[in-house]
Coordinates of C-alpha atoms and ligand atoms in Angstrom, one line a residue:
M1 CA -1.1 11.0 -16.1
K2 CA 0.6 7.7 -16.8
V3 CA 1.5 5.6 -13.8
L4 CA 3.5 2.4 -13.3
V5 CA 2.8 0.3 -10.2
L6 CA 5.4 -2.4 -9.2
G7 CA 4.3 -5.6 -7.6
G8 CA 1.8 -8.4 -8.2
G9 CA -0.1 -9.0 -4.9
G10 CA -3.3 -8.0 -3.3
R11 CA -1.8 -4.7 -2.1
E12 CA -0.9 -3.8 -5.7
H13 CA -4.3 -4.7 -7.0
T14 CA -5.8 -2.4 -4.4
I15 CA -3.4 0.4 -5.4
C16 CA -4.3 -0.1 -9.1
Y17 CA -8.0 -0.2 -8.2
K18 CA -7.8 3.1 -6.4
L19 CA -5.7 4.7 -9.1
S20 CA -8.1 3.5 -11.8
Q21 CA -10.9 5.6 -10.2
S22 CA -9.0 8.8 -10.8
L23 CA -10.2 11.1 -13.6
K24 CA -6.5 12.3 -13.9
L25 CA -5.3 8.8 -14.9
N26 CA -4.7 8.3 -18.6
K27 CA -2.8 5.0 -18.5
L28 CA -2.0 2.5 -15.8
Y29 CA 0.8 -0.1 -16.1
C30 CA 1.8 -2.8 -13.6
I31 CA 4.9 -5.0 -13.4
P32 CA 4.5 -8.0 -12.9
G33 CA 0.8 -7.7 -12.0
N34 CA -1.6 -10.6 -11.7
G35 CA -4.9 -11.9 -13.2
G36 CA -7.0 -9.4 -11.4
I37 CA -4.7 -6.4 -12.1
S38 CA -4.7 -7.3 -15.8
Q39 CA -8.4 -6.2 -15.9
I40 CA -7.5 -2.6 -15.0
A41 CA -3.9 -2.1 -15.9
E42 CA -1.6 -3.1 -18.9
I43 CA 1.0 -5.6 -17.9
P44 CA 4.2 -5.5 -20.1
E45 CA 5.7 -8.9 -20.7
G46 CA 9.1 -10.0 -19.6
I47 CA 10.1 -7.3 -17.1
S48 CA 10.8 -8.4 -13.5
L49 CA 10.3 -6.3 -10.4
T50 CA 14.1 -5.8 -9.8
D51 CA 15.3 -5.4 -13.4
F52 CA 15.8 -1.6 -12.9
E53 CA 17.4 -1.1 -16.3
K54 CA 14.4 -2.6 -18.2
I55 CA 11.9 -0.7 -15.9
A56 CA 13.8 2.6 -16.6
D57 CA 13.7 1.9 -20.4
F58 CA 10.0 1.1 -20.1
C59 CA 9.2 4.3 -18.2
K60 CA 11.1 6.4 -20.8
E61 CA 9.3 4.7 -23.7
K62 CA 5.9 5.1 -22.2
Q63 CA 6.6 8.5 -20.7
I64 CA 5.6 7.4 -17.2
D65 CA 4.9 10.3 -14.8
F66 CA 5.7 8.4 -11.7
V67 CA 6.4 4.9 -10.4
I68 CA 4.8 3.4 -7.2
P69 CA 6.7 0.4 -5.8
G70 CA 4.3 -1.8 -3.8
P71 CA 6.7 -4.2 -2.0
E72 CA 9.9 -3.5 -0.1
E73 CA 12.3 -5.4 -2.3
P74 CA 12.8 -2.8 -5.1
L75 CA 12.9 0.0 -2.5
V76 CA 15.5 -1.6 -0.4
K77 CA 17.5 -2.4 -3.6
G78 CA 17.5 1.3 -4.4
I79 CA 14.9 1.8 -7.2
R80 CA 14.3 5.4 -6.2
N81 CA 18.0 6.3 -6.5
Y82 CA 18.3 4.4 -9.8
L83 CA 15.2 5.9 -11.5
E84 CA 15.7 9.4 -10.1
E85 CA 19.1 9.5 -11.7
K86 CA 17.3 9.0 -15.0
K87 CA 14.8 11.7 -14.1
I88 CA 12.0 9.3 -13.4
K89 CA 9.9 10.1 -10.3
V90 CA 9.4 7.4 -7.7
F91 CA 6.9 7.5 -4.8
G92 CA 8.9 5.7 -2.2
P93 CA 11.9 6.2 0.1
D94 CA 15.5 6.2 -1.1
K95 CA 17.9 3.3 -0.5
V96 CA 19.1 4.5 2.9
A97 CA 15.7 5.5 4.2
S98 CA 14.3 2.1 3.1
L99 CA 16.7 0.5 5.6
I100 CA 14.1 1.4 8.2
E101 CA 12.6 -1.9 6.9
G102 CA 15.7 -3.5 5.2
S103 CA 17.8 -3.6 8.3
K104 CA 16.4 -4.2 11.8
S105 CA 19.6 -2.9 13.4
F106 CA 19.5 0.3 11.4
A107 CA 15.8 0.8 12.4
K108 CA 16.6 0.2 16.1
E109 CA 19.4 2.7 15.9
I110 CA 17.2 5.3 14.3
M111 CA 14.5 4.6 17.0
A112 CA 17.0 5.1 19.7
K113 CA 18.4 8.3 18.2
A114 CA 14.8 9.6 17.8
G115 CA 13.9 8.6 21.4
I116 CA 10.9 6.5 20.2
P117 CA 9.3 4.0 22.6
T118 CA 10.4 0.6 21.6
A119 CA 11.5 -2.7 23.2
K120 CA 14.9 -2.5 24.8
F121 CA 17.5 -4.1 22.5
E122 CA 21.1 -5.1 21.8
I123 CA 22.7 -5.7 18.4
F124 CA 25.2 -8.5 17.8
D125 CA 27.4 -9.6 14.9
E126 CA 28.9 -12.6 16.6
S127 CA 26.8 -15.6 17.6
S128 CA 28.9 -16.4 20.7
K129 CA 28.2 -12.9 22.1
A130 CA 24.5 -13.1 21.2
K131 CA 24.2 -16.5 22.9
A132 CA 26.0 -15.2 26.0
Y133 CA 23.6 -12.3 26.2
V134 CA 20.6 -14.7 26.0
E135 CA 22.2 -16.8 28.8
K136 CA 22.4 -13.6 30.9
R137 CA 19.0 -12.1 30.1
G138 CA 16.9 -15.2 30.1
A139 CA 13.5 -15.7 28.4
P140 CA 11.0 -14.7 27.1
I141 CA 13.1 -12.9 24.5
V142 CA 12.9 -11.9 20.9
I143 CA 15.5 -12.7 18.3
K144 CA 15.5 -10.9 14.9
A145 CA 17.6 -11.5 11.8
D146 CA 18.9 -8.1 10.7
G147 CA 18.0 -8.1 7.0
L148 CA 14.9 -8.9 4.8
C149 CA 13.6 -12.4 5.4
A150 CA 10.2 -12.3 3.7
G151 CA 8.5 -11.9 7.1
K152 CA 10.2 -15.0 8.6
G153 CA 13.1 -13.5 10.4
V154 CA 11.5 -12.9 13.9
F155 CA 11.5 -15.5 16.6
V156 CA 9.5 -14.7 19.7
C157 CA 11.1 -17.2 22.2
E158 CA 9.5 -18.4 25.4
T159 CA 12.6 -20.3 26.5
K160 CA 16.4 -19.7 26.5
E161 CA 16.8 -22.9 24.5
E162 CA 14.5 -21.7 21.7
A163 CA 16.4 -18.4 21.6
I164 CA 19.8 -20.1 21.4
K165 CA 18.5 -22.3 18.6
A166 CA 17.2 -19.2 16.7
I167 CA 20.6 -17.5 16.9
E168 CA 22.3 -20.7 15.6
K169 CA 19.8 -20.9 12.7
I170 CA 20.2 -17.3 11.8
M171 CA 23.9 -16.7 12.4
E172 CA 25.6 -20.1 12.0
E173 CA 23.4 -22.1 9.7
K174 CA 22.6 -18.9 7.8
I175 CA 19.1 -19.9 6.9
F176 CA 18.4 -16.4 5.7
G177 CA 21.9 -15.9 4.1
E178 CA 23.5 -12.5 4.5
S179 CA 20.3 -11.2 6.2
G180 CA 21.6 -13.1 9.3
N181 CA 25.0 -11.4 9.6
K182 CA 23.6 -9.5 12.6
V183 CA 20.8 -10.1 15.0
V184 CA 18.8 -7.7 17.1
I185 CA 17.8 -9.2 20.5
E186 CA 15.1 -7.5 22.3
E187 CA 12.6 -7.7 25.2
K188 CA 9.3 -9.3 24.5
L189 CA 6.4 -6.8 24.6
V190 CA 2.9 -7.9 25.5
G191 CA -0.2 -6.1 24.2
E192 CA -2.3 -5.7 21.2
E193 CA -0.8 -5.1 17.7
A194 CA -2.1 -2.4 15.3
T195 CA -0.9 -1.0 12.0
F196 CA -0.5 2.7 11.6
I197 CA 0.4 4.0 8.1
I198 CA 1.2 7.6 7.0
V199 CA 1.9 9.3 3.7
T200 CA 4.8 11.8 3.8
D201 CA 7.0 14.1 1.7
G202 CA 9.6 14.1 4.5
E203 CA 8.2 17.1 6.3
T204 CA 4.5 17.0 6.3
F205 CA 2.7 13.7 6.9
K206 CA -0.9 12.6 6.8
T207 CA -2.2 9.6 8.7
L208 CA -4.2 7.0 6.8
P209 CA -7.0 5.0 8.4
N210 CA -5.6 2.6 11.0
S211 CA -6.0 -1.1 10.8
Q212 CA -5.1 -4.5 12.2
D213 CA -3.6 -7.6 10.5
H214 CA -4.0 -11.3 11.4
K215 CA -0.6 -12.8 10.9
R216 CA -1.1 -16.4 12.0
L217 CA -2.6 -19.0 9.7
L218 CA -5.3 -20.4 11.9
D219 CA -8.2 -19.1 14.0
N220 CA -7.5 -17.6 17.5
D221 CA -3.9 -16.7 16.3
Q222 CA -2.8 -20.3 16.1
G223 CA -0.5 -21.9 13.6
P224 CA 2.5 -20.5 11.7
N225 CA 3.1 -16.9 10.8
T226 CA 2.0 -15.8 7.3
G227 CA 2.1 -12.6 5.2
G228 CA -1.3 -11.8 6.7
M229 CA -4.6 -13.8 6.6
G230 CA -6.9 -10.8 6.9
A231 CA -7.3 -7.3 8.2
Y232 CA -9.9 -4.8 9.4
S233 CA -10.1 -1.0 9.6
P234 CA -10.5 1.0 11.7
A235 CA -8.7 -0.7 14.6
P236 CA -10.7 0.5 17.7
V237 CA -7.7 -0.1 20.0
I238 CA -6.3 3.1 18.5
T239 CA -8.5 5.8 20.1
P240 CA -8.3 9.4 18.8
Q241 CA -6.1 10.3 21.8
L242 CA -3.8 7.4 21.1
Q243 CA -3.5 8.4 17.5
K244 CA -2.3 11.9 18.6
R245 CA 0.3 10.3 20.8
I246 CA 1.5 7.9 18.1
E247 CA 1.9 10.9 15.7
K248 CA 3.8 12.9 18.4
E249 CA 5.9 10.2 20.0
I250 CA 6.6 7.9 17.0
I251 CA 5.9 9.5 13.6
E252 CA 7.2 13.0 14.1
P253 CA 10.5 12.0 15.7
V254 CA 11.3 9.3 13.1
L255 CA 10.7 11.6 10.2
K256 CA 12.8 14.4 11.8
T257 CA 15.6 11.9 12.6
L258 CA 15.7 10.5 9.0
A259 CA 15.7 14.1 7.6
K260 CA 18.6 15.0 9.9
E261 CA 20.5 12.0 8.6
G262 CA 20.2 13.4 5.1
H263 CA 17.5 11.0 4.0
P264 CA 14.1 12.7 4.3
Y265 CA 11.4 10.0 3.9
L266 CA 9.1 10.0 0.9
G267 CA 6.2 7.6 0.4
F268 CA 4.1 5.4 2.6
L269 CA 5.6 4.6 6.1
Y270 CA 4.2 1.7 8.0
A271 CA 4.5 1.6 11.8
G272 CA 3.8 -1.8 13.3
L273 CA 2.7 -1.0 16.9
M274 CA 2.3 -2.9 20.1
I275 CA -0.3 -1.1 22.3
V276 CA 0.7 -2.1 25.8
D277 CA -2.0 -2.1 28.6
N278 CA -4.4 -0.6 26.0
R279 CA -2.6 2.7 26.6
D280 CA 1.0 3.0 25.6
P281 CA 2.2 2.8 22.0
Y282 CA 5.5 1.0 21.3
I283 CA 7.0 0.5 17.8
L284 CA 7.7 -3.1 16.8
E285 CA 8.8 -2.4 13.3
F286 CA 8.8 0.1 10.5
N287 CA 8.0 -1.0 6.9
C288 CA 8.9 1.2 3.9
R289 CA 5.6 0.6 2.1
L290 CA 1.9 -0.1 2.6
G291 CA 0.9 -3.3 4.4
D292 CA -0.6 -6.4 2.7
P293 CA -3.5 -7.1 3.4
E294 CA -3.8 -3.8 5.3
A295 CA -3.9 -1.8 2.1
Q296 CA -7.0 -3.9 1.1
V297 CA -9.0 -2.3 4.0
I298 CA -7.2 1.1 4.3
L299 CA -7.4 2.4 0.7
P300 CA -11.0 1.5 0.1
R301 CA -11.8 3.7 3.2
V302 CA -9.9 6.7 1.8
G303 CA -12.2 9.1 0.0
N304 CA -9.3 11.0 -1.7
D305 CA -8.2 10.5 -5.3
L306 CA -5.1 8.4 -4.7
L307 CA -3.4 9.6 -7.8
E308 CA -3.8 13.2 -6.7
L309 CA -2.6 12.4 -3.2
I310 CA 0.5 10.9 -4.5
N311 CA 1.1 13.5 -7.1
M312 CA 0.7 16.3 -4.5
T313 CA 3.1 14.5 -2.2
L314 CA 5.7 14.2 -4.9
E315 CA 5.3 18.0 -5.6
G316 CA 5.9 18.8 -1.9
K317 CA 2.3 20.0 -1.5
L318 CA 0.9 17.4 0.9
S319 CA 0.2 20.1 3.4
E320 CA -2.6 21.3 1.1
M321 CA -4.4 17.9 1.4
E322 CA -6.6 16.3 4.1
I323 CA -7.2 12.6 4.3
E324 CA -10.9 11.8 3.9
E325 CA -11.7 8.7 6.0
S326 CA -15.0 7.0 5.4
S327 CA -17.1 6.6 8.5
G328 CA -17.8 2.9 8.1
A329 CA -15.5 -0.1 8.4
A330 CA -13.7 -2.5 6.1
V331 CA -12.9 -6.2 6.6
C332 CA -10.7 -8.3 4.3
V333 CA -10.6 -12.1 4.4
V334 CA -7.7 -13.7 2.6
M335 CA -8.3 -16.9 0.8
A336 CA -5.1 -19.0 0.5
S337 CA -3.9 -22.1 -1.4
K338 CA -3.6 -25.5 0.2
G339 CA -0.2 -25.7 1.8
Y340 CA 0.4 -22.0 2.4
P341 CA 2.5 -20.6 4.1
G342 CA 4.7 -23.7 3.1
T343 CA 4.8 -25.1 -0.4
Y344 CA 1.4 -24.6 -1.9
E345 CA -0.7 -25.8 -4.8
K346 CA -1.2 -23.8 -8.0
G347 CA -3.3 -23.8 -11.1
K348 CA -6.7 -24.4 -9.5
K349 CA -9.7 -22.9 -11.2
I350 CA -11.5 -20.2 -9.2
E351 CA -15.3 -20.2 -9.3
G352 CA -17.8 -17.7 -8.1
L353 CA -15.8 -14.4 -8.5
D354 CA -18.6 -12.6 -10.4
R355 CA -21.3 -13.6 -8.0
A356 CA -19.3 -12.4 -5.0
S357 CA -18.3 -9.1 -6.7
Q358 CA -22.0 -8.4 -7.3
I359 CA -22.7 -7.9 -3.6
P360 CA -22.8 -4.2 -3.0
G361 CA -19.8 -3.2 -0.9
I362 CA -17.7 -6.2 -1.9
I363 CA -14.4 -5.8 -3.7
V364 CA -12.4 -9.0 -4.5
F365 CA -8.7 -8.2 -4.7
H366 CA -6.5 -10.7 -6.5
A367 CA -3.2 -11.6 -4.8
G368 CA -2.1 -14.8 -6.6
T369 CA -4.1 -15.4 -9.7
T370 CA -3.6 -15.7 -13.5
K371 CA -6.2 -15.2 -16.2
K372 CA -6.5 -17.7 -19.1
N373 CA -9.2 -17.7 -21.7
G374 CA -11.4 -15.5 -19.5
E375 CA -11.1 -17.8 -16.4
F376 CA -9.0 -17.2 -13.3
Y377 CA -6.6 -19.8 -11.8
T378 CA -4.6 -19.8 -8.6
S379 CA -0.9 -18.9 -8.9
G380 CA 0.2 -17.9 -5.4
G381 CA 0.1 -18.7 -1.7
R382 CA -2.4 -15.9 -0.9
V383 CA -4.9 -16.0 -3.8
L384 CA -7.6 -13.5 -3.0
G385 CA -8.4 -10.8 -0.5
V386 CA -12.2 -10.4 -0.2
T387 CA -12.9 -6.9 1.2
A388 CA -16.3 -5.9 2.5
L389 CA -17.3 -2.3 3.3
D390 CA -20.2 -1.7 5.6
K391 CA -21.4 0.6 8.4
D392 CA -19.4 -1.1 11.1
I393 CA -17.0 -4.0 11.7
P394 CA -19.7 -6.7 12.6
S395 CA -21.7 -5.9 9.5
A396 CA -18.5 -5.9 7.3
I397 CA -17.5 -9.3 8.8
E398 CA -20.9 -10.8 7.9
K399 CA -20.8 -9.4 4.4
A400 CA -17.2 -10.5 3.8
Y401 CA -17.9 -14.1 4.8
K402 CA -21.1 -14.1 2.7
A403 CA -18.9 -13.3 -0.3
V404 CA -16.2 -15.8 0.6
A405 CA -18.9 -18.5 0.7
L406 CA -19.7 -17.9 -2.9
I407 CA -16.0 -18.3 -4.1
S408 CA -14.3 -21.6 -4.4
F409 CA -11.2 -23.3 -5.6
E410 CA -9.7 -26.7 -4.7
G411 CA -7.9 -26.6 -1.3
A412 CA -9.0 -23.0 -0.4
Q413 CA -8.2 -22.1 3.2
Y414 CA -9.2 -19.0 5.2
R415 CA -9.6 -17.9 8.8
K416 CA -13.1 -17.8 10.1
D417 CA -12.4 -15.2 12.8
I418 CA -11.2 -12.1 10.9
G419 CA -12.2 -8.9 12.7
Q420 CA -13.3 -10.5 15.9
K421 CA -10.4 -9.0 17.9
A422 CA -12.1 -5.7 17.5
F423 CA -15.2 -6.8 19.4
K424 CA -13.8 -6.3 22.9
H425 CA -13.3 -2.6 22.1
L426 CA -16.7 -2.2 20.5
K427 CA -19.0 -2.9 23.5
Ligands
AMP1 P1 8.5 -7.5 13.2 O1 8.8 -7.9 11.8 O2 9.5 -6.8 13.9 O3 7.2 -6.7 13.2 O4 8.0 -8.8 13.9 C1 7.0 -9.7 13.4 C2 6.1 -10.0 14.5 O5 6.8 -10.5 15.6 C3 5.3 -8.8 15.1 O6 4.2 -8.5 14.3 C4 5.0 -9.3 16.5 O7 3.9 -10.2 16.4 C5 6.2 -10.1 16.8 N1 7.2 -9.3 17.6 C6 8.2 -8.6 17.1 N2 8.9 -7.9 18.0 C7 8.3 -8.2 19.2 C8 8.5 -7.9 20.6 N3 9.5 -7.1 20.9 N4 7.7 -8.4 21.5 C9 6.7 -9.2 21.1 N5 6.4 -9.6 19.9 C10 7.2 -9.1 18.9
LIG2 N1 0.7 -7.5 6.8 C1 2.0 -7.1 7.3 C2 2.9 -6.5 6.3 O1 2.5 -6.0 5.3 O2 4.1 -6.3 6.7

């Protein structure tokens, strides 16, 4: 089969890596790709992620069997609808179902309709009313811009003043543009976060290995929020009993509700959870895709042929598949450029990739690299995701940091405590 992956980060390198192991794969393409991806997929020049017309022409020319969008942007902009009209298959939700990530107010309304446990909320389209609500409710309180904000649209506020300021920035100063036309204001939940991702054809779903991300830049969850500085899988906070409850109380109702609305969900669905009191699962957010860097620890632990899994799902035969989860653990440490998540440096030569990759159980995924004359250079905020597979989380942590120590580029920064959150559950 011939497959086109859309995206150019660590998640897409991981998807390409898994697909390239399939005996059913004849040809793999990726737009826009990156240095690491260029070693396993062909990257056509001059096509951007959201140029649907050029992507469609490319798919026709190369007779692509299906397209896998990695990030949310093309999905929320309706790539599935656009390509399907031209008889090109897309593994991802349609434009309306993608609003589960693209609009926080839409997502909250679906959660409410489905009766899913989530933080109590109100939606506002006028800043004066939003501020009055904050005055009445007090802090702590969470303010969320409605639309896509590249992961920056959520303000967890400890004081009323912070919350009022967040509303002003979002709704009056419009720091996120149109994405701030509405805000969701909700109660703050306290607990431990975990990532729960499923594959679904709209009716049947299969749960992928669970995981946990590290969103803050610095050790001990300090510093600014990032796209994710590392991940581990499995997340021991999710016990087998809890997994069953999440499937019953969150996944089944959301899929049923979306189907009832006329937009059955197809693709990867990401549930960002807060586990309250180590016991009760609440949904914080849905994403219409795999997580990044969660994919870098989830997919290497899946024994199935990813191409077959996706193809069977597209054919409505997911019920015939079972997810094979490896018994060990995976840990991914993200190496980022100096300055990230703000303005960051680029063009630094990366050394030591070969030596690190030679360690058994190490896979170095590229997130922001380019390849020039056989050498790799940094080109993004997050540069690499160094994934280690081993028998358990402590061994995988040790191995991941051994590999990280072999890799260098000027200004490289990474967290030293990835995976340690799991320890309290492992005793
Ligand atoms: P979201 O994009 O909705 O997942 O929000 C991003 C991050 O903000 C989450 O991963 C949480 O760390 C935090 N967050 C969002 N909603 C809440 C909430 N209701 N209570 C506490 N933290 C939250
Ligand atoms: N790592 C968080 C996300 O992919 O949304």
